[in-house]
Tab-separated table of C-alpha atoms and ligand atoms in Angstrom:
chain	number	residue	atom	x	y	z
A	1	MET	CA	13.144	-16.019	13.937
A	2	THR	CA	15.639	-15.447	16.875
A	3	ASN	CA	16.915	-12.310	18.254
A	4	GLU	CA	20.260	-13.380	16.429
A	5	ALA	CA	18.397	-12.518	13.122
A	6	PRO	CA	20.022	-9.915	10.825
A	7	PRO	CA	18.831	-6.671	11.980
A	8	ARG	CA	15.938	-5.317	9.810
A	9	ASP	CA	13.869	-2.191	10.359
A	10	GLY	CA	10.216	-2.029	8.909
A	11	LEU	CA	8.987	1.177	7.555
A	12	ILE	CA	8.096	2.159	11.081
A	13	ALA	CA	11.818	2.544	11.890
A	14	GLY	CA	14.113	4.589	10.030
A	15	LEU	CA	17.257	2.961	9.061
A	16	ASP	CA	19.295	6.074	9.347
A	17	SER	CA	17.583	7.389	12.353
A	18	PRO	CA	18.835	7.325	15.758
A	19	LEU	CA	16.050	4.936	16.514
A	20	SER	CA	17.924	2.012	15.245
A	21	ARG	CA	16.226	-1.686	15.795
A	22	ARG	CA	19.119	-1.958	18.416
A	23	ARG	CA	17.945	0.992	20.345
A	24	MET	CA	14.344	-0.081	20.002
A	25	LEU	CA	15.158	-3.384	21.651
A	26	ALA	CA	17.032	-1.577	24.471
A	27	LEU	CA	13.909	0.312	25.289
A	28	SER	CA	10.783	-1.201	26.783
A	29	GLY	CA	7.791	-1.890	24.206
A	30	ALA	CA	5.519	1.057	24.920
A	31	GLY	CA	8.072	3.699	25.664
A	32	ALA	CA	10.005	2.851	22.482
A	33	ALA	CA	7.152	3.251	20.257
A	34	THR	CA	6.429	6.678	21.438
A	35	LEU	CA	9.996	7.825	20.641
A	36	MET	CA	9.828	6.411	16.988
A	37	VAL	CA	9.389	9.566	15.215
A	38	PRO	CA	12.655	9.735	13.276
A	39	SER	CA	14.702	12.961	13.818
A	40	ALA	CA	17.761	14.158	11.997
A	41	PRO	CA	19.443	11.496	10.113
A	42	ALA	CA	22.758	10.409	11.856
A	43	ARG	CA	24.540	8.275	9.505
A	44	ALA	CA	26.666	5.548	10.841
A	45	VAL	CA	28.592	4.605	7.777
A	46	GLU	CA	29.918	7.220	5.520
A	47	ALA	CA	28.239	7.461	2.366
A	48	PRO	CA	29.991	5.706	-0.661
A	49	PRO	CA	31.442	8.255	-3.472
A	50	LYS	CA	28.956	9.396	-5.828
A	51	VAL	CA	28.922	7.534	-9.156
A	52	ALA	CA	29.625	9.841	-12.120
A	53	THR	CA	27.376	9.232	-15.043
A	54	LYS	CA	25.495	10.863	-18.108
A	55	ALA	CA	22.765	8.595	-17.990
A	56	HIS	CA	19.114	9.658	-18.428
A	57	ILE	CA	16.880	7.885	-15.953
A	58	VAL	CA	13.226	8.425	-16.485
A	59	ILE	CA	10.864	7.631	-13.358
A	60	ALA	CA	6.953	7.088	-14.318
A	61	GLY	CA	5.023	7.958	-11.341
A	62	ALA	CA	5.729	10.356	-8.279
A	63	GLY	CA	4.055	8.533	-5.582
A	64	ALA	CA	5.886	6.756	-2.715
A	65	ALA	CA	8.164	4.630	-4.894
A	66	GLY	CA	8.715	7.180	-7.725
A	67	LEU	CA	9.803	9.770	-5.099
A	68	ALA	CA	12.121	7.444	-2.820
A	69	ALA	CA	13.767	6.275	-6.010
A	70	ALA	CA	14.289	9.784	-7.242
A	71	ALA	CA	15.814	10.757	-3.669
A	72	ARG	CA	18.038	7.893	-3.704
A	73	LEU	CA	19.494	8.156	-7.341
A	74	ALA	CA	19.904	11.931	-6.859
A	75	GLU	CA	21.791	10.978	-3.884
A	76	ARG	CA	24.268	8.413	-5.304
A	77	LEU	CA	24.825	9.751	-8.788
A	78	ASP	CA	26.569	12.710	-10.309
A	79	GLY	CA	25.835	14.112	-13.627
A	80	ALA	CA	22.653	12.015	-14.481
A	81	THR	CA	19.605	13.403	-15.829
A	82	ILE	CA	16.739	12.386	-13.693
A	83	THR	CA	13.228	12.965	-14.910
A	84	VAL	CA	9.876	12.182	-12.952
A	85	ILE	CA	6.745	12.176	-14.709
A	86	ASP	CA	3.543	12.593	-12.948
A	87	ARG	CA	0.346	14.538	-13.585
A	88	ARG	CA	-0.957	14.678	-10.207
A	89	LYS	CA	0.549	17.744	-8.178
A	90	GLU	CA	-0.728	16.270	-4.692
A	91	HIS	CA	1.042	13.835	-2.902
A	92	TYR	CA	-1.127	11.525	-0.926
A	93	TYR	CA	-0.040	9.683	2.259
A	94	GLN	CA	-2.567	6.700	1.704
A	95	PRO	CA	-1.673	4.748	4.737
A	96	GLY	CA	-3.353	7.356	6.595
A	97	PHE	CA	-6.526	7.328	4.712
A	98	THR	CA	-7.965	4.720	6.890
A	99	LEU	CA	-7.429	6.970	9.986
A	100	VAL	CA	-9.226	9.844	8.126
A	101	ALA	CA	-12.141	7.353	7.273
A	102	ALA	CA	-12.148	6.798	11.092
A	103	GLY	CA	-12.466	10.135	12.102
A	104	LEU	CA	-9.129	10.346	13.724
A	105	LYS	CA	-7.200	12.556	11.437
A	106	PRO	CA	-8.505	15.533	9.112
A	107	GLN	CA	-8.220	15.343	5.514
A	108	GLY	CA	-4.940	17.490	5.435
A	109	TYR	CA	-2.960	14.846	7.183
A	110	VAL	CA	-2.878	12.869	3.993
A	111	VAL	CA	-2.336	15.424	1.379
A	112	SER	CA	0.857	17.340	0.372
A	113	THR	CA	2.276	18.020	-2.784
A	114	THR	CA	4.908	16.321	-5.090
A	115	ALA	CA	7.096	19.445	-5.287
A	116	ASP	CA	7.638	19.130	-1.179
A	117	TYR	CA	9.725	15.978	-1.901
A	118	LEU	CA	11.231	16.593	-5.171
A	119	PRO	CA	15.152	16.197	-4.844
A	120	ARG	CA	17.094	19.129	-6.026
A	121	GLY	CA	18.225	18.482	-9.696
A	122	VAL	CA	15.518	16.213	-10.545
A	123	THR	CA	12.812	17.369	-13.326
A	124	LEU	CA	9.245	16.903	-12.873
A	125	ILE	CA	7.240	16.805	-15.993
A	126	GLU	CA	3.336	17.268	-14.944
A	127	GLU	CA	2.185	14.897	-17.558
A	128	GLN	CA	1.030	11.209	-17.629
A	129	VAL	CA	2.733	8.624	-19.409
A	130	ALA	CA	0.437	7.190	-22.164
A	131	GLU	CA	2.817	4.824	-23.856
A	132	PHE	CA	5.799	2.704	-22.829
A	133	ASP	CA	7.951	1.574	-25.524
A	134	PRO	CA	10.840	-0.628	-24.173
A	135	VAL	CA	12.214	-1.533	-27.441
A	136	ALA	CA	12.917	2.055	-28.593
A	137	ASN	CA	13.662	3.137	-24.912
A	138	LYS	CA	11.200	5.743	-24.863
A	139	VAL	CA	8.071	6.725	-23.218
A	140	VAL	CA	5.324	9.029	-24.710
A	141	THR	CA	3.259	11.275	-22.340
A	142	ASP	CA	-0.369	12.290	-23.026
A	143	GLN	CA	0.739	15.566	-24.316
A	144	GLY	CA	2.543	13.817	-27.067
A	145	ARG	CA	6.063	14.304	-25.756
A	146	ALA	CA	8.561	11.423	-26.326
A	147	ILE	CA	11.020	11.034	-23.735
A	148	ARG	CA	14.028	8.796	-24.292
A	149	TYR	CA	15.809	7.029	-21.563
A	150	ASP	CA	18.751	4.867	-20.590
A	151	PHE	CA	16.935	3.535	-17.653
A	152	LEU	CA	13.159	3.410	-16.681
A	153	MET	CA	11.750	3.092	-13.396
A	154	VAL	CA	8.050	2.276	-13.449
A	155	ALA	CA	6.567	3.287	-10.154
A	156	THR	CA	2.747	4.206	-11.290
A	157	GLY	CA	1.000	2.594	-8.698
A	158	LEU	CA	-2.230	0.661	-9.468
A	159	HIS	CA	-5.601	1.584	-10.901
A	160	LEU	CA	-8.642	1.339	-8.822
A	161	ASP	CA	-11.248	-0.073	-11.126
A	162	TYR	CA	-14.366	1.292	-9.695
A	163	ALA	CA	-16.191	0.716	-13.058
A	164	ALA	CA	-15.722	-2.953	-12.922
A	165	ILE	CA	-18.575	-2.985	-10.152
A	166	GLU	CA	-21.882	-2.666	-12.055
A	167	GLY	CA	-23.691	0.336	-10.819
A	168	MET	CA	-20.841	1.563	-9.016
A	169	ASN	CA	-18.852	5.150	-9.527
A	170	THR	CA	-17.049	7.278	-7.046
A	171	ASP	CA	-19.475	10.007	-7.226
A	172	LEU	CA	-21.723	7.694	-4.937
A	173	ILE	CA	-19.270	7.619	-2.294
A	174	GLY	CA	-20.531	9.492	0.749
A	175	LYS	CA	-24.072	9.051	-0.112
A	176	ASP	CA	-26.791	6.656	0.982
A	177	GLY	CA	-24.568	4.555	3.456
A	178	LEU	CA	-21.884	4.096	0.856
A	179	GLY	CA	-18.405	4.512	1.760
A	180	SER	CA	-15.183	3.466	-0.091
A	181	VAL	CA	-11.747	4.204	2.250
A	182	TYR	CA	-9.638	3.742	-1.111
A	183	ALA	CA	-10.637	6.319	-3.451
A	184	GLY	CA	-8.712	9.518	-2.234
A	185	PRO	CA	-8.693	11.883	0.755
A	186	ALA	CA	-12.138	13.379	0.082
A	187	ALA	CA	-13.788	9.985	-0.193
A	188	ALA	CA	-11.807	8.953	3.086
A	189	VAL	CA	-13.592	11.837	4.747
A	190	VAL	CA	-17.281	11.315	3.441
A	191	THR	CA	-16.828	7.612	4.186
A	192	TRP	CA	-16.189	8.513	7.847
A	193	LYS	CA	-19.413	10.908	7.696
A	194	GLU	CA	-21.594	7.736	6.563
A	195	MET	CA	-19.847	5.234	8.881
A	196	ALA	CA	-20.364	7.577	11.934
A	197	ARG	CA	-23.985	7.771	11.060
A	198	PHE	CA	-24.155	3.936	10.695
A	199	ALA	CA	-22.668	3.873	14.275
A	200	GLU	CA	-25.311	5.738	15.531
A	201	THR	CA	-28.220	3.956	13.868
A	202	GLY	CA	-27.050	0.257	13.461
A	203	GLY	CA	-28.522	-2.205	10.711
A	204	VAL	CA	-26.265	-4.168	8.261
A	205	GLY	CA	-22.834	-3.114	7.581
A	206	LEU	CA	-21.062	-4.760	4.515
A	207	PHE	CA	-17.032	-5.097	4.162
A	208	GLY	CA	-14.809	-6.985	1.935
A	209	ARG	CA	-12.167	-7.163	-0.586
A	210	PRO	CA	-11.886	-7.708	-4.370
A	211	ALA	CA	-10.672	-10.888	-5.867
A	212	THR	CA	-7.762	-8.934	-7.657
A	213	GLU	CA	-4.238	-8.459	-6.261
A	214	MET	CA	-4.655	-5.099	-3.894
A	215	LYS	CA	-2.634	-2.562	-2.067
A	216	CYS	CA	-2.744	-3.085	1.946
A	217	ALA	CA	-4.820	-5.853	1.942
A	218	GLY	CA	-5.057	-5.097	5.678
A	219	ALA	CA	-7.247	-1.951	5.213
A	220	PRO	CA	-10.467	-3.829	4.504
A	221	LEU	CA	-10.175	-5.635	7.628
A	222	LYS	CA	-8.832	-2.721	9.857
A	223	TYR	CA	-12.101	-0.800	8.542
A	224	THR	CA	-14.340	-3.633	9.642
A	225	PHE	CA	-12.913	-3.858	13.236
A	226	ILE	CA	-13.006	-0.052	13.504
A	227	THR	CA	-16.674	-0.118	12.620
A	228	ASP	CA	-17.067	-2.858	15.138
A	229	ASP	CA	-15.748	-0.677	17.905
A	230	TYR	CA	-17.551	2.682	16.838
A	231	LEU	CA	-20.921	0.547	17.274
A	232	ARG	CA	-20.141	-0.799	20.437
A	233	ARG	CA	-19.013	2.640	21.981
A	234	HIS	CA	-22.461	3.809	20.640
A	235	GLY	CA	-24.109	0.799	22.382
A	236	MET	CA	-25.500	-0.154	18.836
A	237	ARG	CA	-23.560	-3.470	18.217
A	238	GLY	CA	-26.669	-5.519	19.285
A	239	LYS	CA	-28.839	-3.673	16.826
A	240	SER	CA	-26.217	-4.270	13.862
A	241	GLU	CA	-24.835	-7.179	11.890
A	242	LEU	CA	-21.440	-6.919	10.403
A	243	VAL	CA	-20.498	-8.916	7.263
A	244	TYR	CA	-17.133	-9.556	5.668
A	245	THR	CA	-17.187	-10.893	2.186
A	246	ALA	CA	-13.856	-12.743	1.358
A	247	GLN	CA	-13.052	-13.415	-2.328
A	248	ASN	CA	-11.895	-16.978	-1.369
A	249	LYS	CA	-11.691	-19.331	1.671
A	250	GLY	CA	-9.325	-17.348	3.685
A	251	LEU	CA	-9.230	-13.922	5.221
A	252	PHE	CA	-5.426	-12.984	4.551
A	253	SER	CA	-2.860	-14.429	1.993
A	254	VAL	CA	-0.716	-15.388	5.068
A	255	PRO	CA	-2.328	-18.482	6.521
A	256	ILE	CA	-1.425	-17.705	10.454
A	257	VAL	CA	-2.776	-14.242	9.884
A	258	SER	CA	-5.858	-15.397	8.298
A	259	GLU	CA	-6.563	-17.700	11.210
A	260	LYS	CA	-5.939	-15.018	13.642
A	261	VAL	CA	-8.267	-12.557	11.929
A	262	ARG	CA	-10.817	-15.261	11.950
A	263	MET	CA	-10.681	-15.871	15.481
A	264	LEU	CA	-10.923	-12.221	16.119
A	265	PHE	CA	-13.906	-11.818	13.857
A	266	ARG	CA	-15.680	-14.786	15.722
A	267	ASP	CA	-15.094	-13.103	19.107
A	268	ARG	CA	-16.509	-9.902	17.757
A	269	GLN	CA	-19.376	-11.499	15.989
A	270	VAL	CA	-18.514	-10.356	12.567
A	271	LYS	CA	-20.084	-12.955	10.145
A	272	VAL	CA	-17.836	-13.926	7.116
A	273	ALA	CA	-19.186	-14.902	3.733
A	274	TYR	CA	-16.500	-16.789	2.030
A	275	ASP	CA	-16.222	-17.121	-1.869
A	276	HIS	CA	-17.981	-14.044	-2.450
A	277	VAL	CA	-16.824	-11.429	-4.806
A	278	MET	CA	-18.697	-8.299	-5.589
A	279	THR	CA	-19.922	-7.714	-8.954
A	280	ALA	CA	-22.870	-5.153	-8.639
A	281	ILE	CA	-24.397	-2.360	-6.588
A	282	ASP	CA	-27.764	-0.917	-6.415
A	283	PRO	CA	-27.314	2.515	-4.385
A	284	GLY	CA	-31.090	3.099	-4.807
A	285	ARG	CA	-32.203	-0.177	-3.184
A	286	LYS	CA	-28.910	-0.345	-1.097
A	287	ILE	CA	-28.234	-4.073	-2.239
A	288	ALA	CA	-24.745	-5.408	-3.203
A	289	THR	CA	-24.376	-8.338	-5.527
A	290	TYR	CA	-21.797	-11.019	-5.207
A	291	LYS	CA	-20.377	-13.673	-7.551
A	292	THR	CA	-20.337	-17.173	-5.308
A	293	PRO	CA	-19.434	-20.780	-6.407
A	294	THR	CA	-23.179	-21.628	-6.434
A	295	GLY	CA	-24.683	-18.375	-8.348
A	296	THR	CA	-25.149	-14.722	-7.237
A	297	ALA	CA	-25.957	-13.498	-3.967
A	298	GLU	CA	-27.717	-10.396	-2.942
A	299	PHE	CA	-27.016	-8.773	0.425
A	300	LYS	CA	-28.848	-5.682	1.769
A	301	TYR	CA	-26.858	-2.930	3.539
A	302	ASP	CA	-27.161	0.133	5.569
A	303	PHE	CA	-23.497	0.825	5.428
A	304	ILE	CA	-20.911	-0.510	2.816
A	305	ASN	CA	-17.355	0.088	2.433
A	306	VAL	CA	-16.725	-0.620	-1.402
A	307	VAL	CA	-13.025	-1.858	-2.337
A	308	PRO	CA	-12.739	-1.987	-5.912
A	309	PRO	CA	-10.793	-4.331	-8.209
A	310	MET	CA	-7.210	-3.134	-8.597
A	311	ARG	CA	-5.084	-3.633	-11.741
A	312	ALA	CA	-1.990	-2.077	-13.349
A	313	PRO	CA	-2.663	1.228	-14.833
A	314	ALA	CA	-3.798	1.338	-18.463
A	315	ALA	CA	-0.422	2.453	-19.818
A	316	VAL	CA	1.230	-0.474	-18.416
A	317	ARG	CA	-1.632	-3.009	-18.857
A	318	ASN	CA	-1.230	-2.110	-22.614
A	319	SER	CA	2.409	-2.080	-22.937
A	320	PRO	CA	4.801	-4.849	-23.609
A	321	LEU	CA	5.962	-4.445	-19.860
A	322	ARG	CA	3.026	-6.475	-18.603
A	323	TRP	CA	3.461	-10.282	-17.878
A	324	GLN	CA	2.673	-12.125	-20.935
A	325	GLU	CA	1.228	-15.271	-19.339
A	326	GLY	CA	0.373	-16.419	-15.935
A	327	VAL	CA	-1.373	-15.311	-12.814
A	328	TRP	CA	-0.201	-11.615	-13.278
A	329	ALA	CA	-0.895	-11.358	-16.916
A	330	GLY	CA	-4.633	-10.682	-16.574
A	331	ASP	CA	-4.565	-7.566	-14.700
A	332	GLY	CA	-1.313	-6.272	-16.625
A	333	TRP	CA	1.224	-6.351	-13.681
A	334	MET	CA	4.843	-5.471	-14.537
A	335	GLU	CA	6.973	-8.666	-15.585
A	336	VAL	CA	9.859	-8.172	-12.855
A	337	GLU	CA	12.272	-10.534	-11.056
A	338	LYS	CA	11.078	-11.071	-7.553
A	339	PRO	CA	14.517	-10.600	-5.853
A	340	THR	CA	15.568	-7.886	-7.973
A	341	LEU	CA	12.484	-5.902	-9.461
A	342	ARG	CA	14.191	-5.851	-12.853
A	343	HIS	CA	12.287	-6.525	-15.975
A	344	LYS	CA	12.628	-10.105	-17.013
A	345	ARG	CA	12.793	-8.931	-20.584
A	346	PHE	CA	14.061	-5.318	-20.707
A	347	PRO	CA	16.975	-5.087	-18.385
A	348	ASN	CA	17.105	-1.443	-18.203
A	349	VAL	CA	13.723	-1.207	-16.874
A	350	PHE	CA	12.601	-1.697	-13.243
A	351	GLY	CA	9.117	-1.995	-11.576
A	352	ILE	CA	8.891	-0.689	-8.041
A	353	GLY	CA	5.823	-0.428	-5.637
A	354	ASP	CA	2.329	-1.470	-6.417
A	355	VAL	CA	2.652	-2.258	-10.088
A	356	ALA	CA	5.032	-4.860	-9.675
A	357	GLY	CA	3.963	-8.116	-10.586
A	358	VAL	CA	5.296	-9.976	-7.772
A	359	PRO	CA	3.499	-12.303	-5.135
A	360	LYS	CA	3.590	-9.674	-1.992
A	361	GLY	CA	4.684	-6.338	-1.503
A	362	LYS	CA	1.692	-3.843	-2.292
A	363	THR	CA	2.459	-1.594	0.921
A	364	ALA	CA	4.346	1.491	1.496
A	365	ALA	CA	6.490	-0.633	3.986
A	366	SER	CA	7.576	-2.808	0.937
A	367	VAL	CA	8.420	0.216	-1.141
A	368	LYS	CA	10.975	0.924	1.613
A	369	TRP	CA	12.657	-2.192	1.030
A	370	GLN	CA	12.258	-2.616	-2.696
A	371	VAL	CA	13.435	0.829	-3.778
A	372	PRO	CA	17.277	0.668	-2.436
A	373	VAL	CA	17.402	-2.833	-4.052
A	374	ALA	CA	16.204	-1.659	-7.510
A	375	VAL	CA	18.229	1.536	-7.153
A	376	ASP	CA	21.298	-1.009	-6.268
A	377	HIS	CA	20.775	-2.955	-9.445
A	378	LEU	CA	20.257	0.112	-11.601
A	379	ILE	CA	23.573	1.709	-10.423
A	380	ALA	CA	25.375	-1.591	-11.007
A	381	GLY	CA	23.937	-1.529	-14.591
A	382	ILE	CA	25.304	2.177	-15.128
A	383	GLN	CA	28.769	0.679	-13.745
A	384	GLY	CA	28.802	-2.272	-15.837
A	385	THR	CA	28.932	-4.594	-12.666
A	386	THR	CA	26.412	-6.684	-10.685
A	387	SER	CA	24.607	-6.006	-7.441
A	388	ALA	CA	23.769	-8.748	-4.790
A	389	SER	CA	20.910	-6.697	-3.163
A	390	VAL	CA	17.901	-8.820	-2.798
A	391	TYR	CA	14.220	-7.839	-2.114
A	392	ASP	CA	12.545	-10.867	-0.061
A	393	GLY	CA	9.079	-9.593	-0.465
A	394	TYR	CA	8.917	-7.985	2.766
A	395	THR	CA	5.378	-6.424	3.132
A	396	SER	CA	3.919	-5.048	6.486
A	397	CYS	CA	0.506	-3.770	7.695
A	398	PRO	CA	-0.271	-2.477	11.185
A	399	LEU	CA	-3.602	-3.980	11.218
A	400	ILE	CA	-5.997	-1.876	13.773
A	401	THR	CA	-8.264	-4.229	15.842
A	402	ARG	CA	-9.817	-1.561	17.614
A	403	LEU	CA	-9.429	1.946	18.597
A	404	GLY	CA	-5.964	1.880	20.710
A	405	ARG	CA	-4.956	-1.532	19.720
A	406	ALA	CA	-3.089	-2.902	16.479
A	407	MET	CA	-1.256	-5.959	15.469
A	408	LEU	CA	1.852	-5.394	13.418
A	409	VAL	CA	1.821	-7.961	10.665
A	410	GLU	CA	5.240	-8.415	8.636
A	411	PHE	CA	5.952	-11.147	6.241
A	412	ASP	CA	7.996	-12.170	3.282
A	413	TYR	CA	7.522	-13.920	-0.063
A	414	GLU	CA	7.359	-17.353	1.568
A	415	ASP	CA	4.705	-16.169	4.148
A	416	ASN	CA	7.251	-16.221	6.917
A	417	LEU	CA	6.494	-13.855	9.686
A	418	VAL	CA	9.428	-11.456	9.785
A	419	PRO	CA	9.022	-9.293	12.823
A	420	SER	CA	11.060	-6.035	12.955
A	421	PHE	CA	11.190	-5.754	16.792
A	422	PRO	CA	11.349	-9.623	18.186
A	423	GLY	CA	11.079	-9.656	21.812
A	424	VAL	CA	9.466	-6.009	21.864
A	425	ILE	CA	6.362	-6.238	19.412
A	426	ALA	CA	4.859	-9.619	18.941
A	427	PRO	CA	3.454	-10.273	15.881
A	428	LEU	CA	-0.332	-11.079	15.891
A	429	GLU	CA	-0.879	-9.603	19.303
A	430	GLU	CA	-3.323	-6.467	19.674
A	431	LEU	CA	-1.066	-3.935	21.176
A	432	TRP	CA	-1.186	-0.551	22.151
A	433	VAL	CA	2.423	0.342	21.030
A	434	THR	CA	1.603	-0.713	17.425
A	435	TRP	CA	-1.384	1.786	17.391
A	436	VAL	CA	0.956	4.474	18.617
A	437	MET	CA	3.290	3.315	15.398
A	438	LYS	CA	0.196	3.320	12.975
A	439	THR	CA	-1.316	6.743	14.329
A	440	MET	CA	1.993	8.759	15.149
A	441	ALA	CA	5.145	7.138	13.944
A	442	LEU	CA	4.497	5.740	10.457
A	443	LYS	CA	3.974	8.951	8.694
A	444	PRO	CA	7.356	10.752	9.656
A	445	THR	CA	9.029	7.520	8.677
A	446	TYR	CA	7.216	7.507	5.415
A	447	VAL	CA	8.258	11.059	4.814
A	448	SER	CA	11.884	10.340	5.354
A	449	MET	CA	11.469	7.385	2.925
A	450	LEU	CA	10.406	9.900	0.247
A	451	ARG	CA	13.457	11.551	1.021
A	452	GLY	CA	15.808	8.683	0.611
A	453	GLN	CA	16.366	8.875	4.409
A	454	ALA	CA	14.589	5.479	5.545
B	1	LIG	C1	-6.610	2.752	2.111
B	1	LIG	C2	-5.197	2.426	2.426
B	1	LIG	C3	-4.402	2.057	3.190
B	1	LIG	C4	-3.176	1.736	3.271
B	1	LIG	N1	-2.293	1.441	4.511
B	1	LIG	C5	-1.197	1.236	4.407
B	1	LIG	C6	-0.506	0.761	5.606
B	1	LIG	O1	-0.992	0.920	6.821
B	1	LIG	N2	0.774	0.382	5.401
B	1	LIG	C7	1.661	0.393	4.257
B	1	LIG	O2	2.846	0.233	4.136
B	1	LIG	N3	0.884	0.969	3.143
B	1	LIG	C8	-0.301	0.998	3.137
B	1	LIG	N4	-1.069	1.376	2.070
B	1	LIG	C9	-0.484	1.110	0.810
B	1	LIG	C10	0.465	2.368	0.302
B	1	LIG	O3	-0.176	3.398	0.281
B	1	LIG	C11	1.034	1.608	-1.168
B	1	LIG	O4	1.210	0.422	-1.389
B	1	LIG	C12	2.120	2.766	-1.751
B	1	LIG	O5	1.469	4.150	-1.672
B	1	LIG	C13	2.410	2.339	-3.120
B	1	LIG	O6	3.354	3.319	-3.734
B	1	LIG	P1	3.297	3.471	-5.208
B	1	LIG	O7	4.446	4.415	-5.404
B	1	LIG	O8	3.616	2.120	-5.781
B	1	LIG	O9	1.837	4.081	-5.791
B	1	LIG	P2	1.251	5.357	-5.501
B	1	LIG	O10	1.889	5.831	-3.939
B	1	LIG	O11	-0.107	5.089	-5.451
B	1	LIG	O12	1.855	6.169	-6.461
B	1	LIG	C14	1.672	6.194	-7.952
B	1	LIG	C15	1.858	7.377	-8.647
B	1	LIG	O13	1.748	7.074	-9.927
B	1	LIG	C16	1.165	8.040	-10.576
B	1	LIG	N5	0.920	7.813	-11.906
B	1	LIG	C17	-0.193	6.765	-12.347
B	1	LIG	N6	-0.220	6.206	-13.787
B	1	LIG	C18	0.740	7.014	-13.927
B	1	LIG	C19	1.127	7.111	-15.454
B	1	LIG	N7	0.566	6.671	-16.480
B	1	LIG	N8	2.392	8.124	-15.683
B	1	LIG	C20	2.644	8.782	-14.783
B	1	LIG	N9	2.320	8.863	-13.460
B	1	LIG	C21	1.285	7.731	-13.121
B	1	LIG	C22	-0.054	8.583	-9.901
B	1	LIG	O14	-0.463	9.532	-10.054
B	1	LIG	C23	0.595	8.570	-8.304
B	1	LIG	O15	1.262	9.480	-7.933
B	1	LIG	C24	-2.468	1.820	2.079
B	1	LIG	C25	-3.132	2.324	0.864
B	1	LIG	C26	-4.400	2.421	0.852
B	1	LIG	C27	-5.035	2.959	-0.299
């Protein structure tokens, strides 16, 4: 990609903020990033007139994708009924979980409430969708309430399947050297306590990822690098062994990123066990069991970061919305078209965020690009027209490689690297500016996204 490439800002740079890509390019790298916190929106282009409609739009899930979609629909439609369904009252800023589990941010940094972001005029039903019936155009909640819709956006995120690991349950997190960054804000805090203890004592640390699709595939790698750094700072790296178990023969789905991580792991003496998929854990004996091509393998640990298999939530997995065959069918991901996120068989239904059965895109940064596309197509459907908006698979991950350094990894469906700041932030380079983005600029931009402003 050259500097003539069409402008594109990642999640880290709000489109409507004064810090547009052009401005970023005009600034020097490090200085630019410190200024990336978006301020008041400065719209360059006048907003199009609202579309008048009586359509009823239901959004299942009030996480990153659901709230961002609600904000954009409320902004663009006049007269629509928009209903968001989600039982959880708290909103979790999940990209911050790693920072909490690294002892860098408090638990409160990642917790807010859904109500904080609910757009005016949008109704929130604090229940869970138990059944999707796209033939009858209705959902049924766990309280037995049936809600009909004209258009449906499914934004339920994914299910962390800890139960699929024999011997594992979330009550074990924070005990006897067992951590898990993914399980939620409280789990991130106690994972930090276990990791901090390990950094002082040394021993064997186990890291890895599941064989399923997963959100932020960089997170397990980041946590390995962060632990390595803490051990070194405590002078305990020589008394410890770090092992990363990969589910296949690579360390990341994008080959060039995989190779870069392999080199970094080699430099930091992190051992890699390829083709190892965790199947069981014995927390009493501190042993993790893995399936390998040659049978099972048992690794003893002093600290482990458990990353569970991830699947579509049961309500989606058990519904007609799931892929019927192919690689996405097994774990029940939604059968949507890659460029539009529209359901392949139910055209008034869209799948956005982690639940979408597409090859890339399980990051909050992807949500930023997916939601405007799906919203464009939904509104075109209301108007009886079509939209040319396309989601190209944009996925991004600021991959922390040590405290104070991170690599900005951005790619699309075709595994092309698609840097947002060519000439300023080189992809695959360990930079302080990227660290600043991850630790300071990302959250304000995420919040802007929830409000439909980025
Ligand atoms: C440790 C970690 C680190 C990460 N790091 C990054 C990062 O650095 N950069 C980045 O861009 N992304 C990162 N991510 C990924 C990012 O947080 C997710 O991709 C993003 O939150 C997906 O948004 P979503 O709306 O699809 O799902 P979520 O934000 O998880 O929201 C799903 C919502 O749906 C609700 N729900 C579930 N089932 C139902 C149902 N049946 N009915 C109604 N509601 C339901 C849930 O309660 C939840 O509120 C990270 C994630 C984790 C866990």
